[in-house]
Structure formats: structure tokens, C-alpha cells
XYZ file of C-alpha atoms in Angstrom:
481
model
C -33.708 60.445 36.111
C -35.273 57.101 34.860
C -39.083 57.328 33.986
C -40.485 54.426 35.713
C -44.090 55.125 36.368
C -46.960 54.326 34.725
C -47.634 57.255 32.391
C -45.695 58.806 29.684
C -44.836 62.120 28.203
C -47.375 62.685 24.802
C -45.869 64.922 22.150
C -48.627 67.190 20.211
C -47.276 68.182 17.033
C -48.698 71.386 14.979
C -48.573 71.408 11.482
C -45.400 73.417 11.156
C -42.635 70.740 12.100
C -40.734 73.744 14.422
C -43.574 74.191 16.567
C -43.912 71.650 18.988
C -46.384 71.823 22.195
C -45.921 69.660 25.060
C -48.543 68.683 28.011
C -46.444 66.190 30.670
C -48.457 62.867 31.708
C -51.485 63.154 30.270
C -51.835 59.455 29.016
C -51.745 56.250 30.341
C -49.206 54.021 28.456
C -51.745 52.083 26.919
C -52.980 54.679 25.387
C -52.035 54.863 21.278
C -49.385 57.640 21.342
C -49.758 60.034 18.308
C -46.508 61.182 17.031
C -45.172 57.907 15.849
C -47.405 57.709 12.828
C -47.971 61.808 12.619
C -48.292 62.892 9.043
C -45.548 65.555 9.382
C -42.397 64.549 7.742
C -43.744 61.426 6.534
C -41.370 59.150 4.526
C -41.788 56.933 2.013
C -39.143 54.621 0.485
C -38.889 51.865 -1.424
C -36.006 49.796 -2.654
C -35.113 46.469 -3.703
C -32.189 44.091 -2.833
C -31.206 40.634 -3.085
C -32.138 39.787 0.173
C -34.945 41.530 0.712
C -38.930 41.602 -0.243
C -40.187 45.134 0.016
C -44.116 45.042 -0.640
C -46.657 47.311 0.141
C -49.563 45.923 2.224
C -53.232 46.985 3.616
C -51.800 47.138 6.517
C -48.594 49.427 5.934
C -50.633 52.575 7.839
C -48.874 53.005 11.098
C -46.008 50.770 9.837
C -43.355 52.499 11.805
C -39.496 51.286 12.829
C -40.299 50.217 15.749
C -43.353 48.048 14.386
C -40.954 46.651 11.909
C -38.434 46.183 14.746
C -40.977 43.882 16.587
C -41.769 42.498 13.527
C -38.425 41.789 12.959
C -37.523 39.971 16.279
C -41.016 37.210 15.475
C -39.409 36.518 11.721
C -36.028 35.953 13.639
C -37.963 33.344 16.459
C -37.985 35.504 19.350
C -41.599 35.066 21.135
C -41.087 36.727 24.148
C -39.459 40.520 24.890
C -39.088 41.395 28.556
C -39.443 45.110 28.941
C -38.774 48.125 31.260
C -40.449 51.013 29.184
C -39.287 55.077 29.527
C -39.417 58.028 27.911
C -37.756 56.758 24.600
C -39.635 53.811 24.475
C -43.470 56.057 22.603
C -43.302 54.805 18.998
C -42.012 51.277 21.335
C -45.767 51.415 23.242
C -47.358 52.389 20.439
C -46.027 49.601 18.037
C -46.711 46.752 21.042
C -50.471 47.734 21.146
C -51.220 47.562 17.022
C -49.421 44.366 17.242
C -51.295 42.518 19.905
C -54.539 44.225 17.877
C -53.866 43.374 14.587
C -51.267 39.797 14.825
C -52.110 38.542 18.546
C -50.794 35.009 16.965
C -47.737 36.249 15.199
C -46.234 38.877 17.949
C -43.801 38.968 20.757
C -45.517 37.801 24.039
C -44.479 41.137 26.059
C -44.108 40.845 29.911
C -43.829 44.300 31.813
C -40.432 43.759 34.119
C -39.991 45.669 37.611
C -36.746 46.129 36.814
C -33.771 45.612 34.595
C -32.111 43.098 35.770
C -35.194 41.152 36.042
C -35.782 41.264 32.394
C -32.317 40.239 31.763
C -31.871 37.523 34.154
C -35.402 36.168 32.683
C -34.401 36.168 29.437
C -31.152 34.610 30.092
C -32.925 31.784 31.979
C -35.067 31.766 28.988
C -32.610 31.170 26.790
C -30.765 28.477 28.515
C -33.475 26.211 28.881
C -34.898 26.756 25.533
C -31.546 27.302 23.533
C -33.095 30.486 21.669
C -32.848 33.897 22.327
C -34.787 36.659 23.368
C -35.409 39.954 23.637
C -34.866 43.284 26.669
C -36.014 46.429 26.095
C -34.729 49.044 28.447
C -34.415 52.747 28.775
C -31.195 54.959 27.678
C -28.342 55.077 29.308
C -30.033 54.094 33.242
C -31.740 51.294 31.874
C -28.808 49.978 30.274
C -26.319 50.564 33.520
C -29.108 48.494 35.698
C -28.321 45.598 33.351
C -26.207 45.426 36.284
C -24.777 42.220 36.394
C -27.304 40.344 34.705
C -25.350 41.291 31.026
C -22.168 40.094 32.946
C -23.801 36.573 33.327
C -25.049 36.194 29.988
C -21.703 37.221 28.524
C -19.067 34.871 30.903
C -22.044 31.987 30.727
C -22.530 32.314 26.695
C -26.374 33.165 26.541
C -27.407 34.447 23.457
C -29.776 37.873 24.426
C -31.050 40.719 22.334
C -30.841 43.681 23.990
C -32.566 46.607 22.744
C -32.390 50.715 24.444
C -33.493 53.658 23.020
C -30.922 56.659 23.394
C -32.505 59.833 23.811
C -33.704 62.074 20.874
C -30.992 63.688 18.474
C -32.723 66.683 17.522
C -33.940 69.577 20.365
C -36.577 71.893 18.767
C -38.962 69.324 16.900
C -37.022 68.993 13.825
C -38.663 65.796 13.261
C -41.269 63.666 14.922
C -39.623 62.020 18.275
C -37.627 64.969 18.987
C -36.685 65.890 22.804
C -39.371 66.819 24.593
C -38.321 66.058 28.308
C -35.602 67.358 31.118
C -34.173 64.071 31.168
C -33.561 63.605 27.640
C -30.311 66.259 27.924
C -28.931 64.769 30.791
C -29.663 61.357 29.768
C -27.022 62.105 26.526
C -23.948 59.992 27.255
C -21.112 60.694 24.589
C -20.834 56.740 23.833
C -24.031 54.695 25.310
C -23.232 51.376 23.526
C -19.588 51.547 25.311
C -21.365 50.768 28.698
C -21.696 47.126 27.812
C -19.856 46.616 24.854
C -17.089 44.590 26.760
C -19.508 42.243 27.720
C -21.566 42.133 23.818
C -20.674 40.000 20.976
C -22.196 42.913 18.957
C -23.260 46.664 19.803
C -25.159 48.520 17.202
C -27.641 50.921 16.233
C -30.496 51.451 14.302
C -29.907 54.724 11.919
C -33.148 54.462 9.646
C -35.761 52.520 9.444
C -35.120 51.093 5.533
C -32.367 48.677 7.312
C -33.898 48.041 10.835
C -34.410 44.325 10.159
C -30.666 43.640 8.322
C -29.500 45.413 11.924
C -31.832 42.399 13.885
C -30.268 40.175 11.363
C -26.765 41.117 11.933
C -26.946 41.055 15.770
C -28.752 37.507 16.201
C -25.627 36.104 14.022
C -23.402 37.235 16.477
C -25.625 36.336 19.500
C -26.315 32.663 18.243
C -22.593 31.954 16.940
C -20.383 30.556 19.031
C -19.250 31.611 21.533
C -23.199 32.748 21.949
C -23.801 36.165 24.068
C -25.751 39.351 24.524
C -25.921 41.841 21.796
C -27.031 45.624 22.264
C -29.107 47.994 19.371
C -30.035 51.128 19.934
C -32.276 53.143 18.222
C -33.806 56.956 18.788
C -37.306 58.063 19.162
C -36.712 60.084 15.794
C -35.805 56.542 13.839
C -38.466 54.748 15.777
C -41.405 57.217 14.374
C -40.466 56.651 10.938
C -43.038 54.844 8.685
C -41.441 52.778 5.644
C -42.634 50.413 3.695
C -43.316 47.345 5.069
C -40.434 44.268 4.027
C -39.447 40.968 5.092
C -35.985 39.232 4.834
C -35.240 35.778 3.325
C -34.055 34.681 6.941
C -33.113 31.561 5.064
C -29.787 33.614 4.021
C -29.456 35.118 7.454
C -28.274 31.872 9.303
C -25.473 31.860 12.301
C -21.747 30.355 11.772
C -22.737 26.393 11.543
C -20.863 23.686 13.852
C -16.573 23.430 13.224
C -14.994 19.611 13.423
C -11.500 18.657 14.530
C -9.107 17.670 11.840
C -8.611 14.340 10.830
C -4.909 14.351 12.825
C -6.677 15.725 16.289
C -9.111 13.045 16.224
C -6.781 10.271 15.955
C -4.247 12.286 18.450
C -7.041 12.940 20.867
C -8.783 9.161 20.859
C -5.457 7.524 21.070
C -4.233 9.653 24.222
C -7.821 9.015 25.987
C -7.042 4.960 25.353
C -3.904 4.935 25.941
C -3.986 6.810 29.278
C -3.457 5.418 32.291
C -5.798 8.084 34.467
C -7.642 9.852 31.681
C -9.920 12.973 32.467
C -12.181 15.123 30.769
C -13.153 18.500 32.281
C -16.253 20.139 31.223
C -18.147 23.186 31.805
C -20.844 23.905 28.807
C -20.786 20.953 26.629
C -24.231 19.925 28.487
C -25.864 23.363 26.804
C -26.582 21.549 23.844
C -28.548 18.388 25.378
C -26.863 16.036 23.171
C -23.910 16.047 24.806
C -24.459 14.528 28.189
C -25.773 10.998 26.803
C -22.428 11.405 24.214
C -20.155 11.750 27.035
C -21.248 8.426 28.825
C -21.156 6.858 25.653
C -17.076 8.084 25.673
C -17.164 6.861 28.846
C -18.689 3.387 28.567
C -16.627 2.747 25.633
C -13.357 3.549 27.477
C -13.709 2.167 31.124
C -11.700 3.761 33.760
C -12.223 7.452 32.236
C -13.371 10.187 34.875
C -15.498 13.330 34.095
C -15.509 16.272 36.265
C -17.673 19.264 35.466
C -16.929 22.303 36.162
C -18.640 25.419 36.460
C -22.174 24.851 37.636
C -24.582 26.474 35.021
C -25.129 23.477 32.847
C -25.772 19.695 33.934
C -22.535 18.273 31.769
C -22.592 14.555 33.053
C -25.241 12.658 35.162
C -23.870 12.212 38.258
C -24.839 8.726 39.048
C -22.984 7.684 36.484
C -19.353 6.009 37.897
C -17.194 8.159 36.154
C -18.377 10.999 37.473
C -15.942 13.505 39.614
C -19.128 15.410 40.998
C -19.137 19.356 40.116
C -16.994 21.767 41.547
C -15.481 25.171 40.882
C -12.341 24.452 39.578
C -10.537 23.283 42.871
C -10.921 19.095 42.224
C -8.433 17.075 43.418
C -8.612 14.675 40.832
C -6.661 17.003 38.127
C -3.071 16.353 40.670
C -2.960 12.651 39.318
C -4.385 12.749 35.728
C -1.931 11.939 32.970
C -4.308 12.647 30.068
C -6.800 15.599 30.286
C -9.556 16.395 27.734
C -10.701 19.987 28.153
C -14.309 20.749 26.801
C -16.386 23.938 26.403
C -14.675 24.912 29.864
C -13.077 28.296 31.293
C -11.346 27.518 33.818
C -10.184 23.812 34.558
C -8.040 24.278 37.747
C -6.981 26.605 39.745
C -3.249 26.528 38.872
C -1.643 27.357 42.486
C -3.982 24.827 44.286
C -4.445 21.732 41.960
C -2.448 22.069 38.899
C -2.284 18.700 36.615
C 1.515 16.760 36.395
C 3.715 19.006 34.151
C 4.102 15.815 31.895
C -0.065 15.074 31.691
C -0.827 15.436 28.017
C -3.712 18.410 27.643
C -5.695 19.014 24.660
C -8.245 21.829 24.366
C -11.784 21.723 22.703
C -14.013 24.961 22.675
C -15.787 27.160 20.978
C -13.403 29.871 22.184
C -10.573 28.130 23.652
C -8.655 30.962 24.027
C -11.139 33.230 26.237
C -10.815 35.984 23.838
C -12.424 38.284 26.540
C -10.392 37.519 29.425
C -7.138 39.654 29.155
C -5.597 37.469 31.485
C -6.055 33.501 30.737
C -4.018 30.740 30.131
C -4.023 27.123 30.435
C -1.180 24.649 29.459
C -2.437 22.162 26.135
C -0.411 20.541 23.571
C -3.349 21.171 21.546
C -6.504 23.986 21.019
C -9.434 23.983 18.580
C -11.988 26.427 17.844
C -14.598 23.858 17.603
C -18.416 22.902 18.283
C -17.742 20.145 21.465
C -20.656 17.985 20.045
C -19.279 17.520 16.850
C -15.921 16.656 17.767
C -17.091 14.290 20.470
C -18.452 12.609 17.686
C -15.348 12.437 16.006
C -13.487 10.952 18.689
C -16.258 8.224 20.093
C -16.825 7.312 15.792
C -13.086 6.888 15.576
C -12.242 4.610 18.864
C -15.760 2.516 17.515
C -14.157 1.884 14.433
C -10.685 1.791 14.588
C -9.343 -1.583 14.689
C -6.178 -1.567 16.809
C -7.763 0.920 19.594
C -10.982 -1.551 19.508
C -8.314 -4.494 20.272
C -6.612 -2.843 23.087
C -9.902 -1.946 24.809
C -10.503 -5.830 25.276
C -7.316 -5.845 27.794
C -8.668 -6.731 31.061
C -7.249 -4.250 32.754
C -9.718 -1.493 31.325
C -12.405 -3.775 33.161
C -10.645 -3.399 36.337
C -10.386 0.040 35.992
C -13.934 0.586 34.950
C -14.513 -1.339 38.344
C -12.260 0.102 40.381
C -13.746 3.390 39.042
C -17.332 2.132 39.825
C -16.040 1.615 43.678
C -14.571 4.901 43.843
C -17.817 6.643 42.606
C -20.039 4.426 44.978
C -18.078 5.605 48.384
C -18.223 9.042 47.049
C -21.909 8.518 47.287
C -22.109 7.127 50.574
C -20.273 9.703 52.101
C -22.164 11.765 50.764
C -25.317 10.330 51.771
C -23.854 9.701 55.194
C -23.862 13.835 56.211
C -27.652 13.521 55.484
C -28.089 11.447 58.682
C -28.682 14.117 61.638
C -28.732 12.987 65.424
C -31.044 14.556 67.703
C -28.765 17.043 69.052
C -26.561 17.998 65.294
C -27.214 21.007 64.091
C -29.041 21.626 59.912
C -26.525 22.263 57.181
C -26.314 22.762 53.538
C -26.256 18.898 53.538
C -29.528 18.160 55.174
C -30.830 21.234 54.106
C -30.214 20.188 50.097
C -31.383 16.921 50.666
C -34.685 18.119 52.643
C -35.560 20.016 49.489
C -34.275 17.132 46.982
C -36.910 14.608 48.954
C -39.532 16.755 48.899
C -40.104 18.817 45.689
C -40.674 16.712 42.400
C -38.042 15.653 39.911
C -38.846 18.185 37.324
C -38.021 21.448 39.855
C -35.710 24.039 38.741
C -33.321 25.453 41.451
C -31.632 28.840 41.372
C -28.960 28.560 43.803
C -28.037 31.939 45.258
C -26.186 30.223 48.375
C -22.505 31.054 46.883
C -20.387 29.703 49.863
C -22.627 26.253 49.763
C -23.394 25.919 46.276
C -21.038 22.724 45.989
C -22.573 21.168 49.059
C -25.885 21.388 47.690
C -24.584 20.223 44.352
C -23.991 17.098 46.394
């Protein structure tokens, strides 16, 4: 029994904190909502950490938890919060409006979602292109099971996204401000509401008072920005969320995200001497292109070592330009180019083949590079590689393409001609792939549209800088093409 419309439930408090009066939908949600900043039970702490500044301010009136909580997610760098608003969400409305009043500059930009997996799948999007996350608001235990699958592809595709719900109220008779005043808010009492995503989080918690509400923001955007990146999912009740504190700030200077790991010494000289050395070398990628860097570093690799091939795999992130000759195109998983490699180079990438269609020679050297290399949520996952690394793929790319630069012998045995050839031979490969390609474009009068001509239609007619969301499952590959 979601509350989707576009009034809420106001709570009129009396002075004595047991007697609570309640008139349903009497104002419109942009109204200011009284009970999150009622005088009853008002609290007042101060204290003083390390890590934190605790100071009181002109404007600490109305400084509630969830005005700090906003607060919290600007400091942190997250401008935008896509929301689906219900009947835990008060102190929530309330905060959003004295925000946009009083800090217009320095405040989430909030934008009103239809629907939950809208908000997600926005903020995901969001997050890819921008590399920073941000923020969903949603409502109890519905709002959270219509994250639907939308917190499924932000957890398999590594997208950092806060996640916020409110749970209902924890006390019945008004106890304290925020306390239940709706039908829904008994049946809308799950015994374990963060354990309907936590599978999919890098972090589930919850805010218990408003004195740490910030250090809980902190915590979670660690997780969701360290690799592997994900959701994370906070909860917080209407009785925390109508607190007022003190207001505080963090030094986020101390609250920073795990920084980049590099290979070894002995894995980059193992690595960069199997790539030379290899006869049909290939390196299969899937997220490496997430950080931008990595493209342009990958056809440096490959310039530097002629004859190398790059397939990517997966789909969500542009890994290697496809003009470029190495190139193996994109598909999902099911290349026939892993059946002759002897050398393969795995990077950022789930799932390289699919091991009962196009498995790689049993005596192909493998050697795995990923932030999570071992798919730590995947019960069932495994990949032959004489070696794994829980590293950050640009940094050990790096390595490797520093160490073939400057190591003598491997610079020596580039200058064989037969790397030219293959670079050449390579080149010719990658330009019939094209033509073929090009050549299902051509339609005679009587041929029939396909994902070919249709892809192509829409590649010749929109401008360079249009973003596609491909939805056609069955053709996605085509229209890769």
C-alpha cells in the first residue's frame, strides 16, 4: 500500500507527547510539514571528535536529520537525488523545501521520479557518464522491491549509487515526533528491510540518530566508490529524521575511497613478456573503458605490440575504438577469436567466454587483471589463469606499456619484421570485417529492413554525440556493428 499521490499524511502534535491527533491529506507536499522541527522532545547535543566540526550556526533552527542528511550527500559531491516520496519521506519534504529556500546554490538538484526504477536507472546512467554517484530516495519496503532490476544493473555493471528508504516508524502511540500515524505503516514493517537488496549492495545500513548521520553517508560512499564500485542502501525512520542536532560538517578530506592497487614488479615483467612473446596475443575487456583513460592506453598497448587483438566484451562501456585494426568488435562472450589465442590478457571483465562454446587452447597462457577478479558475488564463477590480481586496470596497464617502452631486450625483439607483418596482416583482417559489415547495409528493392540497415539508418542520421540505450536484446550485437 505505496503512497504515491500527491498529498501526504500531516501529523498534529499536542503538547503532551502521548496525545497525538491525526487529519489524513490535508496538505499538499509542498507544503512545510510541522512535526519535523516540533518543539516536543527536542534534542540537543553536542560533541566533539577528531573528525568532525560541530558548530552552532544562525541557521541551526529546523536543522533536522534529514536536513543534515541532504546536507551530507552536497559535502560528499552528489548534486542530483532522484526521488519517489511516501509516507516516511515528511521530515524528507520538509528538509528539500528549506534547502532550495535557504542554499538554492549549495543543494541537491531534486527531480520528482514516476517510479522507482526510473530513479534508479537515471542515476545509474548518471553515474556512468559522469563517474560520480548519486542519490534515490524511495519509500519502505515497496519502494525498495520496485528497485526492481534497476539495483541488479548497478550491482553486476559496478555503478556506484546511494540509495536511501525510510522504514516505517518504530514507535505506535506518538512516543516521539515521526511516530506511526498511518494503516500502512504496520503492514509496511518487514522483519529485515535492508535484506531485500543487500545481495546486490556493497553496503546496507541505517541511520540510528541523527549525531552520526553524516559518518553513515561517509561510510557508504567508501564502499560505493571503491572498487569494485556499486549501490549502497541507508535507511533511516521518520522518528530519526525529525530530530534536530546541532549542525556539523566532516573533514571529507579523511573520508576518501580505497585509492588505485598496481601489479607487482614480477607480474609486470611476466605479463609484458607473454603479450611479446605471443604468437596470437589477446586481451579481453569489459570495464576498463569506465575510466576514460583507458581506451587511448589500450591502443597505445596495441601500437606498440603489432599483431595484438582486443575484443570487448560486455557492452556497457566503449573499451576499444573499433576502427582501430586490432579490434575483435564487441560481443557477449561467444567470439571466435578466443579458440586460437595462445596468450590472453583478461581486464576488468566477467565473463570472457563461454566455456562449452569457445573455450581458449588448454595450453594458452591466461592472466587475470580486475578489480574483483574473483566475482566475489557470483557463487558460481570460474575462469582458468595462471595468474589473478586485485588491481585498478589503468594502473597496471601502465605498468605493462612503461615496462615493454623501456625494457631493452623486449624493445629489440619488437623490431623483428615479423611483428610488422602481423600488424598488417591484422590490419587486413580488421578491414574485411568492416566490409562485410558494411556490405549487409546495402538493401535491394525487394530485401526486407533488419537490425543492419536499421542501425545504420539511425547511425547516418542522428549526430555523433547521441547516446543510445539499446533495449533490442536479441540484436544488440548487430547494431553494435
Amino acid at each position: 500500500m505505496a503512497v504515491r499521490g500527491a498529498f501526504i499524511p500531516r501529523a498534529v502534535y499536542t503538547n503532551s507527547v502521548h496525545a497525538l491527533q491525526r487529519t489524513h491529506w490535508c496538505h499538499n507536499v509542498s507544503s512545510l510539514l510541522p512535526f519535523a522541527s516540533s518543539p516536543i522532545l527536542r534534542r540537543k547535543f553536542s560533541i566533539t571528535t577528531p573528525s568532525v566540526s560541530r558548530n552552532v550556526r544562525n541557521d541551526s533552527k529546523g536543522y533536522t536529520t534529514a536536513f543534515a542528511l541532504f546536507e551530507g550527500l552536497w559535502e560528499v559531491g552528489i548534486t542530483a537525488c532522484f526521488v519517489n516520496v511516501g509516507s516516511d519521506h515528511p521530515s524528507i519534504i520538509e528538509a528539500i523545501v528549506k534547502g532550495k529556500r535557504e542554499r538554492p546554490a549549495h543543494w541537491p538538484k531534486i527531480i520528482t521520479c514516476p517510479s522507482e526504477i526510473t530513479a534508479i536507472s537515471m542515476a545509474d546512467g548518471y553515474a556512468r557518464v559522469t563517474g560520480r554517484p548519486q542519490a534515490v530516495l524511495v519509500h519502505v519496503d515497496v519502494g525498495t522491491q520496485a528497485l526492481g532490476q534497476g539495483i541488479h544493473n548497478a550491482s553486476v555493471g559496478r555503478v556506484p549509487v546511494f540509495i536511501f528508504a525510510g522504514p516505517v516508524p518504530y514507535t505506535e502511540s506518538g512516543e516521539l515526533p515521526g511516530s506511526r500515524t498511518e494503516y500502512m505503516h504496520w503492514l509496511q514493517d518487514p522483519p529485515d528491510q535492508r535484506a531485500i537488496v543487500r545481495q546486490y549492495c556493497r553496503y546496507t545500513g541505517e541511520i540510528r540518530t541523527g549525531l552520526n548521520v553524516k559518518q553513515v553517508i561517509g561510510r557508504a560512499l567508501q564502499f560505493a566508490n571503491s572498487t569494485p564500485k556499486g549501490p549502497v542502501y541507508v535507511t533511516s525512520a521518520r522518528e530519526v529524521l525529525a530530530e534536530e542536532i546541532e549542525p556539523y560538517s566532516l573533514h571529507q578530506e579523511q573520508w576518501v575511497s580505497i585509492g588505485p592497487a598496481a601489479l607487482p614488479s614480477d607480474a609486470v615483467r611476466d605479463i609484458s613478456t607473454a603479450l611479446v612473446e605471443a604468437e596470437r596475443p589477446l586481451i579481453i575487456t569489459g570495464y576498463s573503458g569506465r575510466d576514460r583513460r583507458n581506451p587511448g592506453l589500450l591502443v597505445a598497448l596495441a601500437n606498440l605490440i603489432p599483431g595484438i587483438r582486443v575484443h570487448d566484451t560486455g557492452g556497457s562501456d566503449v573499451c576499444f575504438p573499433f576502427s582501430h585494426f586490432a579490434s575483435e568488435g564487441s560481443r557477449f562472450s561467444t567470439h571466435e577469436c578466443t579458440k586460437d589465442a595462445d596468450m590472453i590478457l583478461l581486464l576488468d571483465c566477467d565473463v570472457p567466454w563461454i566455456p562449452s562454446l569457445n573455450p581458449p587452447p588448454k595450453d594458452a597462457k591466461i592472466y587475470h587483471i580486475d578489480s574483483d577478479p574473483l566475482n566475489q558475488q557470483i557463487p558460481v564463477s570460474f575462469f582458468p589463469a595462471h595468474g589473478r590480481w586485485k588491481v585498478d586496470s589503468y594502473t597496471a596497464v601502465n605498468q605493462l606499456f612503461d615496462y615493454i617502452k623501456r625494457d631493452s631486450s623486449i624493445i629489440s625483439a619488437l623490431k623483428d619484421p615479423k611483428y610488422a607483418a602481423r600488424g598488417a596482416a591484422r590490419a587486413a583482417v580488421h578491414g574485411a570485417r568492416v566490409e562485410k559489415i558494411a556490405s549487409q547495409l546495402r538493401l535491394d528493392d525487394k530485401d526486407q529492413l533488419d537490425a543492419h540497415n536499421i542501425g545504420n539508418l539511425l547511425k547516418t542520421s542522428l549526430a555523433d554525440s547521441t547516446t543510445f540505450v539499446v533495449e533490442a536484446v536479441t540484436s544488440a550485437q548487430t547494431l553494435y556493428d
